[in-house]
Short mmCIF file of C-alpha atoms and ligand atoms in Angstrom, two decimals:
data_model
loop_
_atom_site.label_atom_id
_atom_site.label_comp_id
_atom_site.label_asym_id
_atom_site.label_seq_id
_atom_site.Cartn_x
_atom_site.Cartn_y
_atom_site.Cartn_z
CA UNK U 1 3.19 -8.14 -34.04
CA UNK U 2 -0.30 -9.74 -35.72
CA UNK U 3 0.81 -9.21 -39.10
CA UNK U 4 0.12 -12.30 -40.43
CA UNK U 5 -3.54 -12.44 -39.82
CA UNK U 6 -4.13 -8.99 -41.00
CA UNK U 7 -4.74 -7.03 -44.70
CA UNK U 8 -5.47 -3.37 -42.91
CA UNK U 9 -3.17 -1.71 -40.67
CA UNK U 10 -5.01 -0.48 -37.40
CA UNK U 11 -7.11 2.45 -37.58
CA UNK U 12 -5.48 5.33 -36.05
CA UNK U 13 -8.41 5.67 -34.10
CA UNK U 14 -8.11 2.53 -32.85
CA UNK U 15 -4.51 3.20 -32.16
CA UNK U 16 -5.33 6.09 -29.87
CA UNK U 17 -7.97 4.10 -28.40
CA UNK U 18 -6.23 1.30 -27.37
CA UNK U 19 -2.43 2.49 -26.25
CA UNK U 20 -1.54 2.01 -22.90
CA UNK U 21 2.30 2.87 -23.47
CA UNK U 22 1.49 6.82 -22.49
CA UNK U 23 1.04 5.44 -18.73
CA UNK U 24 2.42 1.32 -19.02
CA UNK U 25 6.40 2.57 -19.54
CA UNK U 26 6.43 2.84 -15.90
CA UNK U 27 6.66 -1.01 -15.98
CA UNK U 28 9.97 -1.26 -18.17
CA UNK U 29 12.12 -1.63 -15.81
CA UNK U 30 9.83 -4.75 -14.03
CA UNK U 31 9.17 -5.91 -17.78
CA UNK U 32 12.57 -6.36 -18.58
CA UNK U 33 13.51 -8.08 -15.44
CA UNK U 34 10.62 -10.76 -16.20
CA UNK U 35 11.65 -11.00 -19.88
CA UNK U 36 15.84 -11.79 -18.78
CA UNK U 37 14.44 -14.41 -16.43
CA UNK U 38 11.67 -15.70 -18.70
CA UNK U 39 14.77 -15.71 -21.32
CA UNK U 40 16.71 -17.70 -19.04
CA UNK U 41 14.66 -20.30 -19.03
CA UNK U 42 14.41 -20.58 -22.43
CA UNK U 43 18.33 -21.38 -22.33
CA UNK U 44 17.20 -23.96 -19.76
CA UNK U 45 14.59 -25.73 -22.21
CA UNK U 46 17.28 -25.31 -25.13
CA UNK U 47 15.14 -22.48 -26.70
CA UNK U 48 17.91 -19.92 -26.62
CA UNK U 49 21.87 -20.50 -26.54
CA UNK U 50 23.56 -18.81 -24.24
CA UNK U 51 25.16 -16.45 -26.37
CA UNK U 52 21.27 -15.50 -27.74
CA UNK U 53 20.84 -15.11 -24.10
CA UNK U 54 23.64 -12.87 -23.40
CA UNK U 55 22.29 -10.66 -26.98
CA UNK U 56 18.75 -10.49 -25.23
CA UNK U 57 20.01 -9.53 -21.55
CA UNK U 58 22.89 -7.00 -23.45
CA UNK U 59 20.16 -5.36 -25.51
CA UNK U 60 17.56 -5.14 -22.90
CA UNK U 61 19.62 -3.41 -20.56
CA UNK U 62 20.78 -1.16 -22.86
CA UNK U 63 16.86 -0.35 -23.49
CA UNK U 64 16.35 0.18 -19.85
CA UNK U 65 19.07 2.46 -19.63
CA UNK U 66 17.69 4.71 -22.65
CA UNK U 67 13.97 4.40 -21.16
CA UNK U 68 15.89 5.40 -17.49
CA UNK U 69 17.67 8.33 -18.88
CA UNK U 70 15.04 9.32 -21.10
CA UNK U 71 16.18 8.92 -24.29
CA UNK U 72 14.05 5.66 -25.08
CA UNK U 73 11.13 6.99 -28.32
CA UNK U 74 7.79 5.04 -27.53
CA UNK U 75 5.75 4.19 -30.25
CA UNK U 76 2.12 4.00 -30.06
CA UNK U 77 2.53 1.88 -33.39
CA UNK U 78 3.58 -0.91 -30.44
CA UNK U 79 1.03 -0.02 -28.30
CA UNK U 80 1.64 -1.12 -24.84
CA UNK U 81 5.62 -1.49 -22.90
CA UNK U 82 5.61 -5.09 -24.02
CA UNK U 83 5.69 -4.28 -27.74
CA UNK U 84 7.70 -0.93 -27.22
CA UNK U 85 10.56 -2.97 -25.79
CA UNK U 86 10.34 -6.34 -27.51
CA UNK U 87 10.20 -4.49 -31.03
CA UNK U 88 13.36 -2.47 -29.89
CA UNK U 89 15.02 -5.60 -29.02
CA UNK U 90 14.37 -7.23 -32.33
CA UNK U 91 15.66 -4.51 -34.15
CA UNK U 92 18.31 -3.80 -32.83
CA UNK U 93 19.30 -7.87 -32.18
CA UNK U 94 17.56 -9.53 -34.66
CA UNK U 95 16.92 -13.35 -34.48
CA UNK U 96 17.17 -13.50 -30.87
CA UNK U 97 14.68 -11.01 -30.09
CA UNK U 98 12.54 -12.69 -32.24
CA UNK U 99 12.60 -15.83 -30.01
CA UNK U 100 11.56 -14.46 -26.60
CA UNK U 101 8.18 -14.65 -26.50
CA UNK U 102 7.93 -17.98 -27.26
CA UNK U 103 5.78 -19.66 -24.86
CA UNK U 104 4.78 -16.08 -23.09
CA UNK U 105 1.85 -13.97 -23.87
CA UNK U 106 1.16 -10.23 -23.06
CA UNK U 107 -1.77 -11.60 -20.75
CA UNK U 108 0.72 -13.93 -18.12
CA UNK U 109 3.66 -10.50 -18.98
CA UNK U 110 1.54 -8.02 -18.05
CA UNK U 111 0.25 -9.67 -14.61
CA UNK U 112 3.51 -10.25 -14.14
CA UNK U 113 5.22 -6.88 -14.61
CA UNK U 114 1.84 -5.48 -12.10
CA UNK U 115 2.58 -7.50 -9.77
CA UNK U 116 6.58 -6.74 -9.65
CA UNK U 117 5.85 -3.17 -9.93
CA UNK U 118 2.87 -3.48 -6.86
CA UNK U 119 5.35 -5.15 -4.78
CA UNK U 120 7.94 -2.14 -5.24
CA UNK U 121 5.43 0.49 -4.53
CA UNK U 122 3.57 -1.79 -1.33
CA UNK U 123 7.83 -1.21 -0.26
CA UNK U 124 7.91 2.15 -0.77
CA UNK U 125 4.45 3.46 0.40
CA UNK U 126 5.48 1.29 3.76
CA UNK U 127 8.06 3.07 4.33
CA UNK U 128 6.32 6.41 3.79
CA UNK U 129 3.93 5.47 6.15
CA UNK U 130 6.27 4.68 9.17
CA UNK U 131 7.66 8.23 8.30
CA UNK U 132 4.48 9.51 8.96
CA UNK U 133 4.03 7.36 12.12
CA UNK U 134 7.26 8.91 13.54
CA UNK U 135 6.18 12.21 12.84
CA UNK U 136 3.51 11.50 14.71
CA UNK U 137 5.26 9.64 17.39
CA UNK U 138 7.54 12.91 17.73
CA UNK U 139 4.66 15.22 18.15
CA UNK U 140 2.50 12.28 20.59
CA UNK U 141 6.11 12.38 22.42
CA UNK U 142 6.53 16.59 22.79
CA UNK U 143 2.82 16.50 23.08
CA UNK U 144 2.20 13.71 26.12
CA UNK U 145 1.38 16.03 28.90
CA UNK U 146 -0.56 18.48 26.94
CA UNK U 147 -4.42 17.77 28.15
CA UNK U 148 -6.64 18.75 25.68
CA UNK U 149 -10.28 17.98 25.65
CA UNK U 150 -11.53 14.93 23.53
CA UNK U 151 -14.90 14.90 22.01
CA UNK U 152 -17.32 12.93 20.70
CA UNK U 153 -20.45 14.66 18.34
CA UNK U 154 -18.34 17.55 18.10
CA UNK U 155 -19.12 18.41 22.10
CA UNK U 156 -16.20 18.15 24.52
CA UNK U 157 -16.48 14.58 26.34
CA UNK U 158 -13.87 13.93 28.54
CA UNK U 159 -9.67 15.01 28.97
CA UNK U 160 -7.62 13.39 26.94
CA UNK U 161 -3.62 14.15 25.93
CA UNK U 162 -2.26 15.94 22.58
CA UNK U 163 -0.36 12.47 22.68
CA UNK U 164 -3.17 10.03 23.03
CA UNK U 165 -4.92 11.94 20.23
CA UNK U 166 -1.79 11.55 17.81
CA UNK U 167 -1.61 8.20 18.95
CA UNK U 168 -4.84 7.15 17.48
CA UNK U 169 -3.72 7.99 13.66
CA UNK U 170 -0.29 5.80 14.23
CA UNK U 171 -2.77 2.77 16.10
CA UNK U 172 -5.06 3.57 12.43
CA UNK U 173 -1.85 3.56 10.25
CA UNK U 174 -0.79 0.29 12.51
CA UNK U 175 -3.53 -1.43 11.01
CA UNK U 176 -2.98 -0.03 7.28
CA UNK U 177 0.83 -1.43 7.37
CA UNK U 178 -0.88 -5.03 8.38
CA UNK U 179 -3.23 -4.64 5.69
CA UNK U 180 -0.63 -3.72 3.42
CA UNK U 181 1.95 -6.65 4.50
CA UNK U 182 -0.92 -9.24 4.26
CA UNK U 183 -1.95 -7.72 0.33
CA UNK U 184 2.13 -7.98 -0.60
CA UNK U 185 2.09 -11.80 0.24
CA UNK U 186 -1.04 -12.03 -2.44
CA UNK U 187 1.00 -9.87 -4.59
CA UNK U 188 4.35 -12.13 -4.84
CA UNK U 189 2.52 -15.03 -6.43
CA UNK U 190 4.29 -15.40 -10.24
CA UNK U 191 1.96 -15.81 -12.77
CA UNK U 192 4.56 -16.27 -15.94
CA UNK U 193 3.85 -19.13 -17.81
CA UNK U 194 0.26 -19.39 -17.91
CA UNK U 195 0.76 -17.94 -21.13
CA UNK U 196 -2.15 -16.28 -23.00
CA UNK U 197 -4.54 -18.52 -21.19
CA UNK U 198 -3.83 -22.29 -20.96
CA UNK U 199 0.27 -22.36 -20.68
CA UNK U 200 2.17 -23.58 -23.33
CA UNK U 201 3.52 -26.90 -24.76
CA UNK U 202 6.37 -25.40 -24.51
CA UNK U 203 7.11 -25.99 -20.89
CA UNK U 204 9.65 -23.52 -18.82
CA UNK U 205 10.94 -23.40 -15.36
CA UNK U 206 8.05 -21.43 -13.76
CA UNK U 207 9.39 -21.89 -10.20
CA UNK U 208 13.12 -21.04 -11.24
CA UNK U 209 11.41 -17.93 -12.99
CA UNK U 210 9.62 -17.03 -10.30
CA UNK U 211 12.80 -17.79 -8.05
CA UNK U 212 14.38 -15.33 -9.78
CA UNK U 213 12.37 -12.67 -9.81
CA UNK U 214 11.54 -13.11 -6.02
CA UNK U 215 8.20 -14.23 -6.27
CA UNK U 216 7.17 -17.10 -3.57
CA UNK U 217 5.14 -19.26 -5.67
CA UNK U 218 3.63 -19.46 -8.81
CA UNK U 219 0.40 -19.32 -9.65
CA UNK U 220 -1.75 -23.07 -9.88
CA UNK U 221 -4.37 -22.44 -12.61
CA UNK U 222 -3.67 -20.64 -16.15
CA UNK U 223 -6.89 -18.75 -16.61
CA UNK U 224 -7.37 -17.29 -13.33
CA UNK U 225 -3.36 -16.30 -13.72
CA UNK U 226 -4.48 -14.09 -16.31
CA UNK U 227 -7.66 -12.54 -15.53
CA UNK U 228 -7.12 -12.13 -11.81
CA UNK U 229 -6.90 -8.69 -10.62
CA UNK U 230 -8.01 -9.12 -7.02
CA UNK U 231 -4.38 -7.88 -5.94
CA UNK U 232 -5.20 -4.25 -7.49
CA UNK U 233 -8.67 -3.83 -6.06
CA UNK U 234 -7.25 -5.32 -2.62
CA UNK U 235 -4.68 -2.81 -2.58
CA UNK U 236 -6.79 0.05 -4.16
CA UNK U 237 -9.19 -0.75 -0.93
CA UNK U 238 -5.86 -0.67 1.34
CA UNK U 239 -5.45 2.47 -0.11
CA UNK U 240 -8.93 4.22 0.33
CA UNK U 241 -9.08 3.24 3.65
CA UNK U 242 -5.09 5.25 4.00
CA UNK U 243 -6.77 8.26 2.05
CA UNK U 244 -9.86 7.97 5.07
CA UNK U 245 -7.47 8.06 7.93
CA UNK U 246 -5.21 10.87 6.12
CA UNK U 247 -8.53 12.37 5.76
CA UNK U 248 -10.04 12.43 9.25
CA UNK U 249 -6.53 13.33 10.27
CA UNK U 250 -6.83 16.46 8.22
CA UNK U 251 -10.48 17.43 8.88
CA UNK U 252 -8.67 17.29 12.72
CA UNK U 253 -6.07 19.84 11.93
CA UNK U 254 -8.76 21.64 9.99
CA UNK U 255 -10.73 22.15 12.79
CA UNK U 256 -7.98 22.30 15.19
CA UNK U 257 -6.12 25.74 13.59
CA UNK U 258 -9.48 27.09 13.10
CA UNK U 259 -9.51 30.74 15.40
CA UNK U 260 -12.12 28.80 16.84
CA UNK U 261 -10.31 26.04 18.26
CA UNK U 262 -6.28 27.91 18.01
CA UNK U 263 -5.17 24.26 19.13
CA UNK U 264 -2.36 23.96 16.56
CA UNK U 265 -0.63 26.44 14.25
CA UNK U 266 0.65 24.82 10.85
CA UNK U 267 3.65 26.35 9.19
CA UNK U 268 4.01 28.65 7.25
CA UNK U 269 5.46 26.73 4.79
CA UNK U 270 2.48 24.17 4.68
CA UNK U 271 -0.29 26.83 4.68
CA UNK U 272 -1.47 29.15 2.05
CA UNK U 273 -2.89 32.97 2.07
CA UNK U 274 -5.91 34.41 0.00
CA UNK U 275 -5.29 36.56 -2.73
CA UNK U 276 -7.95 38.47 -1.40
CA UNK U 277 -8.02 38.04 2.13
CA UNK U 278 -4.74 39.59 3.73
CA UNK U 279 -5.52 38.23 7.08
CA UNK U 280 -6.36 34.30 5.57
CA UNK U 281 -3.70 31.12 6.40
CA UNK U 282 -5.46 28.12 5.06
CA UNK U 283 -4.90 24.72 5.84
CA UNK U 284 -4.77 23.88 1.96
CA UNK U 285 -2.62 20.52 2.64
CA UNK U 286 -5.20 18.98 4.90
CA UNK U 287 -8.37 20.18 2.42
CA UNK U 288 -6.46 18.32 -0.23
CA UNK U 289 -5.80 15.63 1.25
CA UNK U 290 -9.69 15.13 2.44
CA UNK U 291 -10.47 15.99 -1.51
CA UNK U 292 -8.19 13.48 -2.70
CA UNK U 293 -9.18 10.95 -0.77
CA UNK U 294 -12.33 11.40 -3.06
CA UNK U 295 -9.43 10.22 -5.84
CA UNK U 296 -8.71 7.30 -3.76
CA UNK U 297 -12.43 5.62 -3.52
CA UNK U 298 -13.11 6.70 -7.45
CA UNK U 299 -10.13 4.30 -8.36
CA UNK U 300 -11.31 1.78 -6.19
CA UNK U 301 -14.94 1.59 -7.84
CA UNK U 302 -13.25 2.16 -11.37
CA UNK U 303 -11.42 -1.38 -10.97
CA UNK U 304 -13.97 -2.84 -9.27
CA UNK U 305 -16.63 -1.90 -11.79
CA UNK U 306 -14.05 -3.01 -14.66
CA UNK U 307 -13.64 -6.47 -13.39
CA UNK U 308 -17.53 -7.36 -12.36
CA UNK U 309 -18.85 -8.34 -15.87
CA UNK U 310 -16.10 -9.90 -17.30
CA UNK U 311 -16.27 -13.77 -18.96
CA UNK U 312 -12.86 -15.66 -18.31
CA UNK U 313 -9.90 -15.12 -19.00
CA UNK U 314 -7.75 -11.71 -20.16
CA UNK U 315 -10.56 -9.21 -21.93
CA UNK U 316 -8.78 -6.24 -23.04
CA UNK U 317 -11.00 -3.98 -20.72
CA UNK U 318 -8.36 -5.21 -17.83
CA UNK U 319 -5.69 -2.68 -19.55
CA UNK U 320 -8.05 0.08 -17.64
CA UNK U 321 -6.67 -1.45 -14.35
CA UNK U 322 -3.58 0.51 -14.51
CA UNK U 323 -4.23 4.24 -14.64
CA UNK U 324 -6.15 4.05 -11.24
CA UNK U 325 -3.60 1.97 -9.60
CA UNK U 326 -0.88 4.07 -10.65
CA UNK U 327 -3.24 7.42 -9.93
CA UNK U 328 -3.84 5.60 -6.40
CA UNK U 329 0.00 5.21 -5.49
CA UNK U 330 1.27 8.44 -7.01
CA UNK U 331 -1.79 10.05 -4.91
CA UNK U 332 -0.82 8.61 -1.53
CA UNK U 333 2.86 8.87 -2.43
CA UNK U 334 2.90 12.50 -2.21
CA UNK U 335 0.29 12.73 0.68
CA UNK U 336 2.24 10.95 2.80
CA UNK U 337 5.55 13.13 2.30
CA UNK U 338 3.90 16.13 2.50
CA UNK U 339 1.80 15.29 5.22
CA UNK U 340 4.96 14.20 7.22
CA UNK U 341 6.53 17.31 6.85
CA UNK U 342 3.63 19.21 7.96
CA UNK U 343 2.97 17.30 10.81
CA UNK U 344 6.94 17.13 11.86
CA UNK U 345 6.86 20.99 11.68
CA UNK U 346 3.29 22.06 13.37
CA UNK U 347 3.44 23.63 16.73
CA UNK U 348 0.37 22.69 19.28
CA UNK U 349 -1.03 25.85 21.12
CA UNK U 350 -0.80 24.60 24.78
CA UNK U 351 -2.37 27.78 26.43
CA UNK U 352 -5.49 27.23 23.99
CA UNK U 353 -5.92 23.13 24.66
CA UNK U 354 -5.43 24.05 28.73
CA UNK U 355 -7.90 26.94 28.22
CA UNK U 356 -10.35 24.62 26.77
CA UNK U 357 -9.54 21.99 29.38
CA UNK U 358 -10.60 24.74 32.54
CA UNK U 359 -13.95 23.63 31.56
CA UNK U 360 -15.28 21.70 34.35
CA UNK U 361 -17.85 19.81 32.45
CA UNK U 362 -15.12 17.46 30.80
CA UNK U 363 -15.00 16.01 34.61
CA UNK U 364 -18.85 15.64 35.16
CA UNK U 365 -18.23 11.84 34.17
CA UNK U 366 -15.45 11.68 36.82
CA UNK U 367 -17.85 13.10 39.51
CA UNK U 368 -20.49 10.49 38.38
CA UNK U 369 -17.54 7.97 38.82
CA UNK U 370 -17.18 9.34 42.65
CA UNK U 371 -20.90 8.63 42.94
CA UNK U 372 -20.29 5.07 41.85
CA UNK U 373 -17.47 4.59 44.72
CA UNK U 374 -19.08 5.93 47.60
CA UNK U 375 -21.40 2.73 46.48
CA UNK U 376 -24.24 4.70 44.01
CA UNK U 377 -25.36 2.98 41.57
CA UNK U 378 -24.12 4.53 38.42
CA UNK U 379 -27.72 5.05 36.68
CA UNK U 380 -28.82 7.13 39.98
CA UNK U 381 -24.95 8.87 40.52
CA UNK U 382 -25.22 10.10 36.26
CA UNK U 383 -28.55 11.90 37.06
CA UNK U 384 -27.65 13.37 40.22
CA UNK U 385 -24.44 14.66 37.92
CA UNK U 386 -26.94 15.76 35.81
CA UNK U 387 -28.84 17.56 38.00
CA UNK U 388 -25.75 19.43 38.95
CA UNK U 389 -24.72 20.15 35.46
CA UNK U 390 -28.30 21.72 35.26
CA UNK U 391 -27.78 23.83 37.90
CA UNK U 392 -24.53 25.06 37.06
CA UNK U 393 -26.25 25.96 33.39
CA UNK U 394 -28.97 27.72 35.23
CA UNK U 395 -27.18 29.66 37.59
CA UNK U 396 -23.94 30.48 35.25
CA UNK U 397 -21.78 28.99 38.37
CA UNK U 398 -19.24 26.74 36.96
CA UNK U 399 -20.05 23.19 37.72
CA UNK U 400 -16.50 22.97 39.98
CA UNK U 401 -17.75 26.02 41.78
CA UNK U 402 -21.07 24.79 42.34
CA UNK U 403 -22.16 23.98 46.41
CA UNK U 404 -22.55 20.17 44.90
CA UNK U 405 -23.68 19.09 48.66
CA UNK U 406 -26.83 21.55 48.03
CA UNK U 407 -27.96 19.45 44.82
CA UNK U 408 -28.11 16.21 47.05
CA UNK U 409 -26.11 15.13 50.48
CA UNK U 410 -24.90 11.87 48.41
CA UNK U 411 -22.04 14.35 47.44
CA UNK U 412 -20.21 15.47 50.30
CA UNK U 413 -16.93 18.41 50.29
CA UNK U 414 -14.56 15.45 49.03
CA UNK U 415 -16.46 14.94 45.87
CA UNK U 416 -14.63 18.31 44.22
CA UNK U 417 -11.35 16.41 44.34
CA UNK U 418 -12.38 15.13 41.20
CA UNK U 419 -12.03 18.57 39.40
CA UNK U 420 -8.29 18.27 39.03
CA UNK U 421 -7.24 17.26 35.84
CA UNK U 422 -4.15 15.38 36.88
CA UNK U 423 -5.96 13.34 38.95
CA UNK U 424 -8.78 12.98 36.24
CA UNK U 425 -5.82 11.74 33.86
CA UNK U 426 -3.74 9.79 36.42
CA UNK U 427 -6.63 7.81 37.19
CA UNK U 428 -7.22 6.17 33.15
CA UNK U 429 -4.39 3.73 33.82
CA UNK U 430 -6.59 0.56 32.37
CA UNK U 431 -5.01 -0.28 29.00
CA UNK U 432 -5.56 1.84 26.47
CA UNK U 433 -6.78 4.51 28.43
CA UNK U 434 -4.49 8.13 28.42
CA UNK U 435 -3.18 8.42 31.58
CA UNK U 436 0.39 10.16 30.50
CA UNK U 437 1.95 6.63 32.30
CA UNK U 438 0.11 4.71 29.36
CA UNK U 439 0.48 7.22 26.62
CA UNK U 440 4.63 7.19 27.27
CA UNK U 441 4.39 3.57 27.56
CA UNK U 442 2.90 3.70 24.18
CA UNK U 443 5.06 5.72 22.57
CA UNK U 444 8.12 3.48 23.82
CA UNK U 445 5.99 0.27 22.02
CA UNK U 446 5.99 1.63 18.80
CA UNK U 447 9.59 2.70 18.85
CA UNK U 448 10.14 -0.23 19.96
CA UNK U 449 11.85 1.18 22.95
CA UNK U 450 11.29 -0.23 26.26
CA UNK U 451 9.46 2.45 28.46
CA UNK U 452 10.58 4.04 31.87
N1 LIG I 501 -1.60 -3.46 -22.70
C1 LIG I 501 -2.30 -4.65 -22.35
C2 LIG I 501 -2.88 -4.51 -20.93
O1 LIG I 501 -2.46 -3.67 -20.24
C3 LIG I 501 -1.39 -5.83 -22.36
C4 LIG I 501 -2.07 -7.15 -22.60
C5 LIG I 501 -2.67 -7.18 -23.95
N2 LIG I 501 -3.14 -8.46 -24.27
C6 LIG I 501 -3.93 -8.70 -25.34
N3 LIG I 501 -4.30 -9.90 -25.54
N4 LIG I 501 -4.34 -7.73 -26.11
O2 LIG I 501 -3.75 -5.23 -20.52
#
């Protein structure tokens, strides 16, 4: 393509080195759609007749078809997609081909083509995740009534549902589908045109380019058109923070199927055994999801680090952008299908949560609570709780067992009405809170459902 400036052919070395075509074809078929409407113009600015035009689209859907069906033979002669497919097209159209990239560079192409193919995969990975949420929303939904003990440190705090515990991932996943929408809008900015750095005299339609390839505005200064690659460390951060979710989600089930615990049982089908171990049924999924996760954050730094010393405008170390992103969304891609499945097929252990639930002490906040209405200030009613809870330890009586009027008259008989559980549960009505009334209120909202 640099011929004329050039005695040597490139090194092989150098060759090696520099292709990006073994990972860039995935961007033909968003390369070719910028180069028909980049062409288009061109018939717009008398560049191209039509019937040039009609040559170029003809042969470059014919090359997406090969590349699509897999019969398309990459060179790394051509280096990157761009060459691949414009040196196709030229041979196999002559002239024509020759005239497309006039007033384009591979610097305005390839930002181009990334940001097409980012706005695809932001698409698809959304939808993935609300597959997820359902799953979720399901199990919240079969799950409501279950009470299960939530914890904080590791220690069990206070009762909480099987449903308000799912419900937390779908609130975190909430929040990674804003994230997500808000990144796309920074993604669907065209940047065809600003050529390699400083546009062209030749001057095209950008807006009816970027029209065309659904873009919502163009991009307002050349140089940081090309070198800008905020929208792949933006969405390589969207996606770390998805892979630390996933991740916590996991280290739950982990826990949770431990014998330990017993609160859920994975499949079968989402487990594995040890080849020594006859007895073992590991949660593999989960573990690799927390490991990858580890994938996730190393892509992040990777394009971070790439971008921090770099003068204006394209420097070639911005073709390392791509194997993380691409390593990023084929990562979470996966994750979130097979998470899905797992999580649409696990079965929660409801004898185990309500066993773990009997214990008394998740209430010892609720008696505290009583303290506080019969007009105790709460400081004075949590050591007076304490004091109990002492007691109970010392004496092996459970603390709902416990002769709570011999610890100190401010209790009286009434206070063990607290040690129910649907009481202790009914009464978390304030928003947010899990009373089952809230939780299925919840579940309605994000199916958009209105509740009972
Ligand atoms: N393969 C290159 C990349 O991914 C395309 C742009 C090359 N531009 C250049 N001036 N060498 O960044």
């Amino acid at each position: 393509m640099w011929k004329g400036r050039f005695s040597k052919a490139t090194a092989d070395l150098v060759q090696q080195y520099g292709e990006s075509i073994s990972y860039d074809w995935r961007l033909f078929s968003h390369d070719i759609l910028g180069s028909i409407a980049h062409a288009r113009a061109q018939v717009k600015a008398g560049i191209l007749t039509e019937d040039e035009f009609s040559q170029i689209e003809n042969g470059l859907r014919e090359i997406e078809n090969e590349i699509s069906e897999g019969h398309f033979e990459f060179s790394i002669e051509h280096e990157d997609i761009h060459m691949n497919i414009e040196a196709a097209l030229t041979e196999r159209i002559g002239a024509a081909g020759a005239k497309l990239h006039t007033a384009r560079s591979r610097n305005d192409q390839v930002a181009t083509d990334t940001r097409l193919y980012c706005r695809d995969a932001i698409d698809d990975l959304l939808t993935l995740l609300g597959g997820l949420q359902n799953a979720l929303l399901d199990q919240a939904s079969r799950y409501a009534e279950t009470v299960l003990p939530g914890y904080t440190h590791l220690q069990r705090g206070q009762p909480v549902t099987v449903g308000h515990h799912l419900l937390a991932y779908v609130e975190m996943l909430a929040r990674d589908r804003s994230r997500l929408t808000e990144a796309r809008r920074r993604v669907n900015v065209s940047p065809l045109g600003s050529g390699a750095l400083a546009g062209s005299t030749i001057n095209l339609d950008r807006e009816a380019i970027a029209a065309e390839l659904g873009f919502e505005s163009v991009t307002t200064n050349s140089m940081d058109a090309i070198s800008d690659r905020d929208y792949i460390a933006e969405l390589l951060f969207d996606f770390a923070l998805i892979g630390a979710h996933l991740s916590r989600l996991s280290e739950d089930l982990i826990l949770w199927c431990s014998s330990e615990f017993g609160f859920v049982t994975l499949s079968d089908a989402h487990t594995t055994g040890s080849s020594l171990m006859p007895q073992k049924k590991n949660p593999d999924v989960c573990e690799l999801t927390r490991g990858k996760t580890g994938r996730l954050y190393g892509n992040l730094t990777s394009i971070l680090t790439s971008v921090k010393g770099l003068p204006l405008t394209y420097n070639r170390d911005l073709q390392e952008d791509k194997e993380p992103l691409f390593d990023s969304i084929d990562t979470l891609t996966i994750a979130f299908k097979v998470n899905t499945e797992m999580i649409s097929e696990m079965e929660i252990n409801e004898e185990a949560c309500a066993a773990a639930s009997q214990d008394p002490l998740l209430l010892a906040t609720d008696l505290a609570d009583w303290l506080v209405k019969q007009g105790i200030p709460f400081r004075a009613a949590h050591e007076l709780v304490g004091k109990a809870v002492a007691r109970s330890v010392q004496s092996s009586v459970p603390l709902n067992k416990l002769d709570l009027t011999e610890v100190d008259p401010a209790f009286t008989p009434e206070a063990s009405s607290v040690f129910s559980l649907k009481t202790a549960l009914e009464a978390r009505t304030n928003p947010g809170a899990p009373s089952i009334k809230n939780v299925r209120a919840q579940i309605a909202r994000w199916r958009g459902t209105p509740s009972e």
